[in-house]
């Protein structure tokens, strides 16, 4: 219980699982009060809409890609500890990759949509940043707060190695009509094309694995997460004029369309068939040409990543949540082949993950996954 703006706010640690209650209670002891309260006191967080991935992100964060060094029951206990800590921090998500299910001994419970991430044209992938067993991403109101939260989540869990870790930030982070907007590493407003969390049914269909699918029961209500670690060539990008940068992206820096249409409205691509105003190979026009073809269906939560809080952003830590990777991230990648933006970015890592729902029925998701396993 803590005082917040004159109110008493409780930030309880969620109880342990049937996997190993003692291990989880031990984990609770090392999760710092500062990290817990940092999650409770985040003034920018809105109430969650069906899944933690839809929470409004704080302006700072940290992420870690983890590789399992244990297997079987020991790995299940460690995964349960991490799940409980992330849940208790109330600031982040945990995602399970394709390979961890072999190590857990639960191949038969692996989500049907999971697979190793493809190598797309132009990628130069660092194994330490690619197809991790787990991804953990936490938010914070300050860089130190986010760092402390991640440290508390990972502390003492020796069954995993941190293969890659980064400091995250969202400049000019703000909500607008149910969308989380920020200024991305290129200096452009991002998030305008996301579905609004105010339309709860629509965004649930966009993001969450629905009931009635052939997925294992514990997956329903969860979401597939596509991660891309992108480095940006700042010398190349900064050397371009703002006008050229806007043609490459296909919008003005503030989100306004190049034909003058407000950022809140649809551009008139049909009236610009040859791309004289908005180039046909601009990022946004390739992604959604508005020619009747279905656009990629996903919710993006992109961050600028750095090696430390004092460094300039090295690139984009791209996160996209969706119910179906084929209709979301993969469709986007197919559309973006040949984008003018490719000259300025290099993909050095990524992976597909399943971010479970908080609970499956009355159980925490880890209980539902590990029961009888």
Coordinates of C-alpha atoms in Angstrom, one line a residue:
X1 CA 0.0 0.0 0.0
X2 CA 1.4 3.4 -1.0
X3 CA 0.3 7.0 -1.1
X4 CA -0.3 8.4 -4.6
X5 CA -1.7 11.9 -5.1
X6 CA -3.4 11.7 -1.7
X7 CA -4.9 8.2 -2.3
X8 CA -3.9 4.9 -1.0
X9 CA -3.0 2.6 -3.8
X10 CA -2.4 -1.1 -3.5
X11 CA 0.1 -2.8 -5.8
X12 CA 0.0 -6.5 -4.6
X13 CA 2.2 -9.3 -5.8
X14 CA 0.1 -11.9 -7.6
X15 CA 0.1 -15.2 -5.8
X16 CA 2.4 -18.1 -6.7
X17 CA 1.6 -20.9 -9.2
X18 CA 1.1 -24.6 -8.8
X19 CA 4.4 -25.1 -10.6
X20 CA 6.5 -24.1 -7.6
X21 CA 4.9 -21.7 -5.1
X22 CA 8.0 -21.5 -3.0
X23 CA 10.1 -20.4 -5.9
X24 CA 7.6 -17.7 -6.8
X25 CA 7.4 -16.4 -3.3
X26 CA 11.2 -16.3 -3.2
X27 CA 11.0 -14.3 -6.4
X28 CA 8.6 -11.9 -4.8
X29 CA 11.2 -11.1 -2.2
X30 CA 13.7 -9.8 -4.7
X31 CA 11.3 -7.7 -6.7
X32 CA 12.0 -4.2 -5.3
X33 CA 9.3 -2.0 -3.9
X34 CA 10.6 0.7 -6.2
X35 CA 9.8 -1.4 -9.2
X36 CA 6.4 -2.2 -8.0
X37 CA 5.5 1.3 -7.2
X38 CA 7.0 2.5 -10.5
X39 CA 4.4 0.4 -12.2
X40 CA 1.5 1.6 -10.0
X41 CA 2.4 5.2 -10.2
X42 CA 2.8 5.5 -13.9
X43 CA 0.5 8.5 -14.6
X44 CA 0.5 7.8 -18.4
X45 CA -0.9 4.3 -18.1
X46 CA -4.5 3.8 -19.1
X47 CA -6.7 1.0 -18.0
X48 CA -5.9 -2.1 -19.9
X49 CA -8.0 -3.3 -22.8
X50 CA -8.2 -7.1 -22.7
X51 CA -4.5 -7.6 -22.7
X52 CA -1.3 -6.0 -21.3
X53 CA 0.0 -5.3 -24.8
X54 CA -2.7 -2.7 -25.2
X55 CA -1.7 -0.6 -22.2
X56 CA -0.5 2.9 -23.0
X57 CA 3.4 2.7 -22.9
X58 CA 5.4 4.9 -20.6
X59 CA 8.1 7.1 -22.2
X60 CA 11.0 4.9 -21.1
X61 CA 11.7 1.2 -21.2
X62 CA 14.1 -1.6 -21.3
X63 CA 14.1 -4.9 -23.1
X64 CA 16.0 -8.2 -22.8
X65 CA 16.2 -11.2 -25.1
X66 CA 16.8 -14.4 -23.1
X67 CA 18.3 -17.7 -24.0
X68 CA 17.4 -20.7 -21.8
X69 CA 20.3 -22.6 -20.3
X70 CA 18.1 -25.1 -18.4
X71 CA 15.3 -27.4 -19.5
X72 CA 12.3 -29.3 -18.2
X73 CA 11.0 -28.7 -14.7
X74 CA 13.8 -26.3 -13.7
X75 CA 13.1 -24.1 -16.8
X76 CA 9.3 -24.2 -16.1
X77 CA 10.0 -22.9 -12.5
X78 CA 12.2 -20.1 -13.8
X79 CA 9.7 -19.1 -16.5
X80 CA 6.9 -19.0 -13.9
X81 CA 9.1 -16.7 -11.7
X82 CA 9.6 -14.3 -14.6
X83 CA 5.9 -14.4 -15.5
X84 CA 5.0 -13.5 -11.9
X85 CA 7.5 -10.7 -11.8
X86 CA 6.5 -9.1 -15.1
X87 CA 2.9 -9.3 -14.0
X88 CA 3.7 -7.7 -10.6
X89 CA 5.6 -4.9 -12.3
X90 CA 2.4 -4.0 -14.1
X91 CA 4.5 -2.3 -16.7
X92 CA 5.5 -4.8 -19.4
X93 CA 5.1 -8.0 -21.3
X94 CA 6.8 -11.4 -21.6
X95 CA 6.8 -13.3 -24.8
X96 CA 7.7 -17.0 -25.5
X97 CA 9.6 -17.9 -28.6
X98 CA 9.5 -21.0 -30.8
X99 CA 12.5 -22.8 -29.4
X100 CA 11.6 -22.5 -25.7
X101 CA 8.9 -25.1 -26.0
X102 CA 11.4 -27.8 -26.9
X103 CA 13.4 -26.9 -23.8
X104 CA 10.3 -26.8 -21.6
X105 CA 9.3 -30.2 -22.9
X106 CA 6.0 -28.8 -24.1
X107 CA 6.2 -29.0 -27.9
X108 CA 2.6 -30.2 -28.0
X109 CA 1.5 -27.0 -26.4
X110 CA 3.4 -24.6 -28.7
X111 CA 1.2 -22.0 -30.3
X112 CA 0.4 -23.0 -33.9
X113 CA 1.5 -19.7 -35.4
X114 CA 5.0 -19.7 -33.9
X115 CA 8.0 -20.3 -36.1
X116 CA 11.6 -19.1 -36.4
X117 CA 11.6 -15.7 -38.0
X118 CA 12.4 -15.6 -41.7
X119 CA 15.4 -13.9 -43.0
X120 CA 14.1 -11.1 -45.2
X121 CA 16.0 -9.4 -48.0
X122 CA 18.8 -7.2 -46.8
X123 CA 18.8 -8.6 -43.2
X124 CA 22.2 -9.2 -41.5
X125 CA 21.1 -11.0 -38.3
X126 CA 23.1 -11.3 -35.2
X127 CA 22.3 -14.6 -33.5
X128 CA 22.3 -12.9 -30.1
X129 CA 19.4 -10.7 -31.3
X130 CA 17.5 -13.3 -33.2
X131 CA 14.8 -16.0 -32.3
X132 CA 15.3 -15.7 -28.5
X133 CA 13.6 -18.1 -26.2
X134 CA 12.0 -15.3 -24.3
X135 CA 11.6 -11.5 -24.7
X136 CA 10.9 -9.3 -21.7
X137 CA 10.0 -5.6 -22.2
X138 CA 9.2 -3.3 -19.3
X139 CA 8.2 0.4 -19.1
X140 CA 9.1 3.2 -16.7
X141 CA 8.6 6.9 -16.1
X142 CA 12.4 7.4 -16.1
X143 CA 15.4 5.5 -17.5
X144 CA 16.5 4.6 -14.0
X145 CA 13.0 3.3 -13.1
X146 CA 12.8 1.1 -16.2
X147 CA 16.3 -0.2 -15.6
X148 CA 15.4 -1.1 -12.0
X149 CA 12.3 -2.8 -13.0
X150 CA 14.1 -5.0 -15.5
X151 CA 16.9 -5.7 -13.1
X152 CA 14.3 -6.8 -10.5
X153 CA 12.5 -9.1 -13.0
X154 CA 15.7 -10.8 -14.0
X155 CA 17.6 -10.9 -10.7
X156 CA 18.7 -14.4 -9.6
X157 CA 17.0 -16.3 -12.5
X158 CA 20.1 -18.2 -13.6
X159 CA 18.3 -20.6 -15.8
X160 CA 18.3 -17.9 -18.5
X161 CA 21.2 -15.9 -20.1
X162 CA 20.6 -12.4 -21.3
X163 CA 21.7 -12.6 -25.0
X164 CA 20.9 -8.9 -25.7
X165 CA 19.6 -5.9 -23.8
X166 CA 18.7 -2.4 -24.7
X167 CA 17.5 0.9 -23.3
X168 CA 14.2 2.1 -24.9
X169 CA 12.6 5.5 -25.2
X170 CA 9.5 7.1 -26.8
X171 CA 10.1 10.8 -27.4
X172 CA 7.0 13.0 -27.3
X173 CA 5.0 10.0 -26.0
X174 CA 1.3 10.9 -25.8
X175 CA -2.2 9.4 -26.1
X176 CA -4.6 10.6 -28.8
X177 CA -8.0 9.1 -29.4
X178 CA -7.0 5.7 -28.1
X179 CA -3.7 5.7 -30.0
X180 CA -0.2 5.8 -28.5
X181 CA 1.8 8.4 -30.5
X182 CA 5.4 9.2 -30.3
X183 CA 8.3 10.7 -32.3
X184 CA 10.3 7.8 -33.8
X185 CA 14.0 7.6 -34.4
X186 CA 13.5 9.2 -37.9
X187 CA 11.9 12.3 -36.3
X188 CA 8.4 11.4 -37.5
X189 CA 5.1 11.0 -35.6
X190 CA 4.3 7.3 -35.3
X191 CA 1.2 5.4 -34.2
X192 CA -1.4 7.3 -36.3
X193 CA -2.3 4.2 -38.3
X194 CA -2.8 2.0 -35.2
X195 CA -6.3 0.8 -34.3
X196 CA -7.8 2.8 -31.4
X197 CA -8.1 1.1 -28.0
X198 CA -11.4 3.0 -27.6
X199 CA -13.0 0.5 -30.1
X200 CA -12.6 -2.4 -27.8
X201 CA -14.2 -5.1 -29.9
X202 CA -12.4 -4.1 -33.0
X203 CA -8.9 -3.9 -31.4
X204 CA -9.5 -7.3 -29.7
X205 CA -10.1 -8.8 -33.1
X206 CA -7.0 -7.2 -34.4
X207 CA -4.7 -8.2 -31.6
X208 CA -6.0 -11.2 -29.7
X209 CA -6.1 -14.9 -30.6
X210 CA -9.8 -15.6 -30.6
X211 CA -11.9 -18.4 -29.1
X212 CA -12.8 -21.2 -31.6
X213 CA -9.4 -21.4 -33.1
X214 CA -7.4 -24.6 -33.1
X215 CA -4.8 -23.1 -30.8
X216 CA -4.0 -24.7 -27.4
X217 CA -6.5 -23.4 -24.8
X218 CA -3.8 -21.4 -22.9
X219 CA -3.1 -19.3 -26.1
X220 CA -6.6 -17.9 -26.5
X221 CA -6.7 -14.3 -25.4
X222 CA -3.0 -13.9 -26.0
X223 CA -1.3 -12.2 -28.9
X224 CA 1.5 -12.9 -31.4
X225 CA 4.4 -10.4 -31.1
X226 CA 6.8 -9.7 -34.0
X227 CA 10.0 -8.0 -32.9
X228 CA 12.5 -6.4 -35.3
X229 CA 15.8 -4.9 -34.1
X230 CA 16.7 -2.2 -36.7
X231 CA 19.8 -0.1 -36.9
X232 CA 19.6 3.3 -38.5
X233 CA 22.3 5.0 -40.5
X234 CA 22.1 8.5 -38.9
X235 CA 24.8 10.0 -41.2
X236 CA 22.8 8.9 -44.3
X237 CA 19.4 9.9 -43.0
X238 CA 20.5 13.2 -41.5
X239 CA 22.2 14.2 -44.8
X240 CA 18.8 14.2 -46.6
X241 CA 16.6 17.3 -46.7
X242 CA 13.4 17.2 -44.7
X243 CA 11.5 17.3 -48.0
X244 CA 13.2 14.2 -49.2
X245 CA 12.7 12.5 -45.9
X246 CA 9.0 13.2 -46.1
X247 CA 8.8 11.7 -49.6
X248 CA 10.6 8.6 -48.3
X249 CA 8.2 8.2 -45.4
X250 CA 5.1 9.4 -47.3
X251 CA 3.9 11.9 -44.6
X252 CA 5.0 15.2 -43.1
X253 CA 6.9 14.9 -39.9
X254 CA 3.7 15.8 -37.9
X255 CA 1.7 13.1 -39.6
X256 CA 0.0 15.3 -42.2
X257 CA -0.3 13.6 -45.6
X258 CA 1.8 15.0 -48.4
X259 CA -1.4 16.0 -50.3
X260 CA -2.3 18.2 -47.3
X261 CA -4.9 15.9 -45.9
X262 CA -5.1 15.9 -42.1
X263 CA -3.4 13.1 -40.3
X264 CA -6.8 12.0 -39.0
X265 CA -8.2 11.5 -42.5
X266 CA -7.4 9.3 -45.4
X267 CA -5.1 10.5 -48.2
X268 CA -6.3 10.7 -51.8
X269 CA -4.0 8.1 -53.3
X270 CA -6.5 7.4 -56.1
X271 CA -6.1 11.0 -57.3
X272 CA -2.3 10.5 -57.4
X273 CA -2.0 7.3 -59.4
X274 CA 1.6 7.9 -60.6
X275 CA 3.0 9.0 -57.2
X276 CA 3.7 12.6 -58.2
X277 CA 2.7 13.7 -54.7
X278 CA 3.2 10.6 -52.5
X279 CA 5.8 8.4 -54.2
X280 CA 4.6 4.8 -54.9
X281 CA 7.7 3.4 -53.1
X282 CA 7.3 5.6 -50.0
X283 CA 7.0 3.7 -46.8
X284 CA 3.3 4.4 -46.0
X285 CA 2.1 4.0 -49.5
X286 CA 3.7 0.6 -49.9
X287 CA 2.4 -0.5 -46.6
X288 CA -1.2 0.5 -47.4
X289 CA -1.8 1.6 -50.9
X290 CA -5.5 2.1 -50.3
X291 CA -6.4 0.3 -53.5
X292 CA -8.9 -2.1 -52.0
X293 CA -6.2 -4.6 -50.8
X294 CA -6.5 -5.4 -47.1
X295 CA -3.9 -3.5 -45.0
X296 CA -1.7 -5.3 -42.5
X297 CA -3.7 -5.9 -39.3
X298 CA -1.6 -5.2 -36.2
X299 CA -0.9 -2.9 -33.3
X300 CA 2.5 -1.3 -33.4
X301 CA 4.5 -0.2 -30.3
X302 CA 7.8 1.0 -31.6
X303 CA 10.7 2.3 -29.5
X304 CA 14.0 4.0 -30.1
X305 CA 16.7 1.7 -28.7
X306 CA 20.1 2.6 -27.4
X307 CA 23.0 0.7 -25.9
X308 CA 22.8 3.0 -22.8
X309 CA 20.7 5.9 -21.6
X310 CA 23.4 8.5 -22.6
X311 CA 23.8 7.3 -26.2
X312 CA 21.9 8.6 -29.2
X313 CA 19.2 6.2 -30.4
X314 CA 20.9 3.5 -32.5
X315 CA 17.7 2.4 -34.2
X316 CA 14.2 1.1 -33.9
X317 CA 13.0 -1.6 -31.6
X318 CA 9.9 -2.6 -33.5
X319 CA 7.1 -4.4 -31.7
X320 CA 3.8 -5.4 -33.5
X321 CA 1.0 -7.3 -31.8
X322 CA -1.5 -9.2 -33.8
X323 CA -3.9 -12.1 -33.8
X324 CA -2.4 -13.6 -37.0
X325 CA 1.2 -13.1 -38.1
X326 CA 0.3 -13.7 -41.8
X327 CA -2.4 -11.0 -41.8
X328 CA -0.2 -8.6 -39.8
X329 CA 3.6 -8.5 -39.8
X330 CA 4.3 -10.9 -42.7
X331 CA 1.8 -9.0 -44.9
X332 CA 3.6 -5.7 -44.0
X333 CA 7.0 -7.2 -44.8
X334 CA 5.8 -8.4 -48.2
X335 CA 4.4 -5.0 -49.0
X336 CA 7.5 -3.1 -47.9
X337 CA 9.9 -4.9 -50.3
X338 CA 11.7 -2.3 -52.2
X339 CA 10.9 0.6 -49.9
X340 CA 13.0 3.7 -50.3
X341 CA 13.6 3.5 -46.5
X342 CA 15.6 0.3 -46.9
X343 CA 18.7 2.4 -47.7
X344 CA 18.8 3.9 -44.2
X345 CA 18.0 0.8 -42.0
X346 CA 19.5 -2.6 -41.4
X347 CA 17.7 -5.4 -39.6
X348 CA 20.1 -7.0 -37.1
X349 CA 17.7 -9.2 -35.2
X350 CA 14.1 -10.2 -34.4
X351 CA 11.8 -13.0 -33.7
X352 CA 8.2 -14.1 -33.2
X353 CA 6.7 -14.6 -29.7
X354 CA 3.5 -15.4 -28.0
X355 CA 2.5 -13.0 -25.3
X356 CA 0.0 -14.9 -23.2
X357 CA -3.1 -13.3 -21.6
X358 CA -2.8 -12.4 -17.9
X359 CA -5.0 -15.3 -17.0
X360 CA -6.6 -18.3 -18.6
X361 CA -10.0 -18.7 -16.9
X362 CA -9.2 -18.5 -13.2
X363 CA -5.5 -19.4 -13.6
X364 CA -2.4 -17.4 -14.3
X365 CA -1.3 -18.3 -17.9
X366 CA 1.8 -20.2 -16.6
X367 CA -0.4 -22.5 -14.5
X368 CA -2.6 -23.3 -17.5
X369 CA 0.5 -23.9 -19.7
X370 CA 2.4 -26.0 -17.2
X371 CA -0.4 -28.0 -15.6
X372 CA 0.1 -31.8 -16.2
X373 CA 3.2 -30.9 -18.2

